[in-house]
């Protein structure tokens, strides 16, 4: 009797095993990078900013070097062109804040962008005058304006 019990138990296990195993959750997928990075938001303004980024990276490296002034002036022209174009646009964040705060946000952005463009004009004058120490300092100022501008006006949805 005891052994027939064991037989039945064994048989039950054998019969049930495939179903139990099938019910196991699938093994976790290997931890590889996702095939598609989530698509980031791009705007007319972010495209102009992208153009400024390359020029500014160069200026950070070479502003103090008088032998590079010709190229530095070419990079400044890029900042001037896209800085002026950026002034005419509104930050994406304007559409994220409550309607009541929108005008103030856009005005603040424009004010900061004007400050930026004025510093770019000073930078151009410094290179033209061969004042590289002043130019290097102005590049620092532009960097601070960039940081402040992004902190205040760049949406978290744009990276
Ligand atoms: C040298 C100066 C600057 C550089 C190199 C720069 C660079 C950039 C870059 C690379 C992005 C992201 C673009 C993307 O994700 O595709 C960006 C976005 C942005 N930047 Fe700048 N930036 C500068 C100055 C400023 C200043 C002064 C302000 C504000 C007055 C500003 C406001 C913004 C805003 C609002 C965005 C988000 C775009 C949108 O709202 O549509 N940036 N910037």
Coordinates of C-alpha atoms and ligand atoms in Angstrom, one line a residue:
X1 CA 0.0 0.0 0.0
X2 CA 2.8 2.3 1.0
X3 CA 4.7 1.6 -2.2
X4 CA 1.7 2.1 -4.4
X5 CA 1.2 5.5 -2.7
X6 CA 4.8 6.4 -3.6
X7 CA 4.2 5.2 -7.2
X8 CA 1.2 7.4 -7.5
X9 CA 3.1 10.4 -6.0
X10 CA 6.0 9.8 -8.4
X11 CA 3.6 9.5 -11.4
X12 CA 1.8 12.6 -10.4
X13 CA 5.1 14.5 -10.2
X14 CA 6.2 13.2 -13.6
X15 CA 2.9 14.2 -15.2
X16 CA 2.8 17.6 -13.5
X17 CA 6.4 18.5 -13.9
X18 CA 6.2 19.9 -17.5
X19 CA 3.2 22.1 -16.5
X20 CA 5.0 23.4 -13.4
X21 CA 8.1 24.1 -15.4
X22 CA 6.2 25.7 -18.2
X23 CA 4.6 28.0 -15.6
X24 CA 8.1 29.2 -14.5
X25 CA 8.7 32.8 -15.6
X26 CA 10.9 33.1 -18.6
X27 CA 14.5 33.9 -17.6
X28 CA 15.3 37.5 -17.5
X29 CA 16.5 39.0 -20.8
X30 CA 20.3 39.5 -20.9
X31 CA 21.2 43.0 -19.7
X32 CA 22.2 44.5 -23.0
X33 CA 21.7 48.2 -24.0
X34 CA 18.2 48.8 -25.4
X35 CA 18.2 48.8 -29.2
X36 CA 16.6 52.2 -29.4
X37 CA 17.5 55.0 -27.1
X38 CA 14.4 56.9 -26.2
X39 CA 14.0 59.6 -28.9
X40 CA 15.0 63.0 -27.4
X41 CA 13.1 66.1 -28.2
X42 CA 14.7 68.4 -30.8
X43 CA 13.7 71.9 -31.5
X44 CA 14.8 74.7 -33.8
X45 CA 16.5 76.2 -30.8
X46 CA 18.3 73.0 -29.8
X47 CA 19.6 72.7 -33.4
X48 CA 21.0 76.2 -33.2
X49 CA 22.5 75.5 -29.8
X50 CA 24.1 72.4 -31.2
X51 CA 25.9 74.6 -33.8
X52 CA 27.1 76.8 -31.0
X53 CA 28.4 73.9 -29.0
X54 CA 31.1 72.9 -31.5
X55 CA 32.4 76.5 -31.9
X56 CA 32.4 77.0 -28.2
X57 CA 34.3 73.8 -27.5
X58 CA 37.0 75.1 -29.8
X59 CA 37.1 78.5 -28.2
X60 CA 37.5 77.0 -24.7
X61 CA 40.6 75.2 -25.9
X62 CA 42.2 78.0 -27.9
X63 CA 41.0 81.4 -26.7
X64 CA 44.3 82.1 -24.9
X65 CA 46.4 81.2 -27.9
X66 CA 47.1 84.2 -30.0
X67 CA 48.4 82.0 -32.9
X68 CA 44.8 80.7 -33.3
X69 CA 43.1 84.1 -33.4
X70 CA 42.0 83.8 -37.0
X71 CA 40.2 80.5 -36.4
X72 CA 38.9 81.8 -33.1
X73 CA 37.3 84.7 -34.9
X74 CA 35.6 82.2 -37.3
X75 CA 34.2 80.4 -34.2
X76 CA 33.0 83.6 -32.8
X77 CA 31.1 84.3 -36.0
X78 CA 29.3 81.0 -35.5
X79 CA 28.3 82.0 -32.0
X80 CA 27.2 85.4 -33.3
X81 CA 25.1 83.9 -36.1
X82 CA 23.4 81.3 -34.0
X83 CA 23.2 83.4 -30.9
X84 CA 21.2 86.0 -32.8
X85 CA 19.0 83.4 -34.4
X86 CA 18.3 81.9 -30.9
X87 CA 17.1 85.2 -29.6
X88 CA 14.2 85.1 -32.0
X89 CA 13.1 81.7 -30.7
X90 CA 11.3 80.6 -27.6
X91 CA 12.5 77.9 -25.3
X92 CA 10.5 74.6 -25.3
X93 CA 10.0 75.1 -21.6
X94 CA 7.7 78.0 -22.3
X95 CA 5.1 75.4 -23.3
X96 CA 5.6 73.4 -20.1
X97 CA 5.0 76.1 -17.5
X98 CA 1.5 77.4 -16.6
X99 CA 0.2 79.9 -19.1
X100 CA 0.4 82.7 -16.5
X101 CA 4.2 82.2 -16.2
X102 CA 4.9 81.9 -19.9
X103 CA 5.6 85.6 -20.8
X104 CA 7.9 86.1 -17.9
X105 CA 9.9 83.0 -18.8
X106 CA 10.3 84.0 -22.4
X107 CA 11.3 87.6 -21.4
X108 CA 13.9 86.2 -19.0
X109 CA 15.3 83.9 -21.7
X110 CA 15.5 86.8 -24.2
X111 CA 17.3 88.9 -21.6
X112 CA 19.8 86.2 -20.9
X113 CA 20.3 85.6 -24.6
X114 CA 20.9 89.3 -25.2
X115 CA 23.5 89.3 -22.4
X116 CA 25.1 86.3 -24.1
X117 CA 25.2 88.0 -27.5
X118 CA 26.7 91.2 -26.0
X119 CA 29.5 89.1 -24.4
X120 CA 30.1 87.4 -27.8
X121 CA 30.5 90.9 -29.3
X122 CA 33.1 91.8 -26.7
X123 CA 34.9 88.5 -27.4
X124 CA 35.1 89.4 -31.0
X125 CA 36.6 92.8 -30.1
X126 CA 39.1 91.2 -27.8
X127 CA 40.4 88.8 -30.5
X128 CA 40.6 91.6 -33.0
X129 CA 42.6 93.7 -30.6
X130 CA 44.9 90.7 -29.9
X131 CA 43.8 90.7 -26.2
X132 CA 43.9 87.0 -25.5
X133 CA 43.9 87.2 -21.8
X134 CA 40.6 89.2 -21.9
X135 CA 39.3 86.8 -24.5
X136 CA 40.0 83.8 -22.2
X137 CA 38.1 85.6 -19.4
X138 CA 35.2 86.3 -21.7
X139 CA 35.0 82.7 -22.7
X140 CA 34.6 81.9 -19.0
X141 CA 31.8 84.5 -18.8
X142 CA 30.0 82.9 -21.7
X143 CA 30.3 79.6 -20.0
X144 CA 28.7 81.0 -16.9
X145 CA 25.9 82.5 -19.0
X146 CA 25.4 79.1 -20.7
X147 CA 25.1 77.4 -17.4
X148 CA 22.7 79.9 -16.0
X149 CA 20.6 79.9 -19.2
X150 CA 20.3 76.2 -19.2
X151 CA 19.5 75.9 -15.5
X152 CA 16.7 78.4 -15.9
X153 CA 15.3 77.9 -19.4
X154 CA 16.2 74.5 -20.7
X155 CA 13.5 71.9 -20.3
X156 CA 14.4 68.6 -18.6
X157 CA 12.9 66.9 -21.7
X158 CA 15.9 68.2 -23.7
X159 CA 19.3 66.9 -23.1
Ligands
LIG1 C1 28.2 78.8 -25.5 C2 26.9 78.8 -25.1 C3 25.9 77.7 -25.3 C4 26.1 76.5 -25.8 C5 27.4 75.8 -26.3 C6 24.8 75.8 -25.6 C7 24.6 74.5 -26.0 C8 23.4 73.9 -25.9 C9 23.1 72.5 -26.3 C10 24.2 71.5 -26.8 C11 21.8 72.3 -26.1 C12 21.1 71.0 -26.3 C13 20.7 70.7 -27.7 C14 20.2 69.3 -27.9 O1 20.0 68.6 -27.0 O2 20.1 69.0 -29.1 C15 21.2 73.5 -25.6 C16 19.9 73.7 -25.3 C17 19.3 74.8 -24.9 N1 20.0 76.0 -24.5 FE1 21.9 76.3 -24.8 N2 23.9 76.7 -25.1 C18 24.6 77.8 -24.9 C19 24.0 79.0 -24.3 C20 22.7 79.1 -23.9 C21 22.2 80.3 -23.3 C22 23.0 81.6 -23.0 C23 20.8 80.1 -23.1 C24 19.8 81.0 -22.5 C25 19.8 82.3 -22.6 C26 20.6 78.7 -23.6 C27 19.3 78.1 -23.6 C28 19.1 76.9 -24.1 C29 17.8 76.3 -24.1 C30 16.5 77.0 -23.6 C31 17.9 75.0 -24.6 C32 16.8 74.0 -24.9 C33 16.3 74.1 -26.3 C34 14.8 74.5 -26.4 O3 14.2 74.9 -25.4 O4 14.2 74.3 -27.5 N3 21.7 78.2 -24.1 N4 22.2 74.4 -25.5

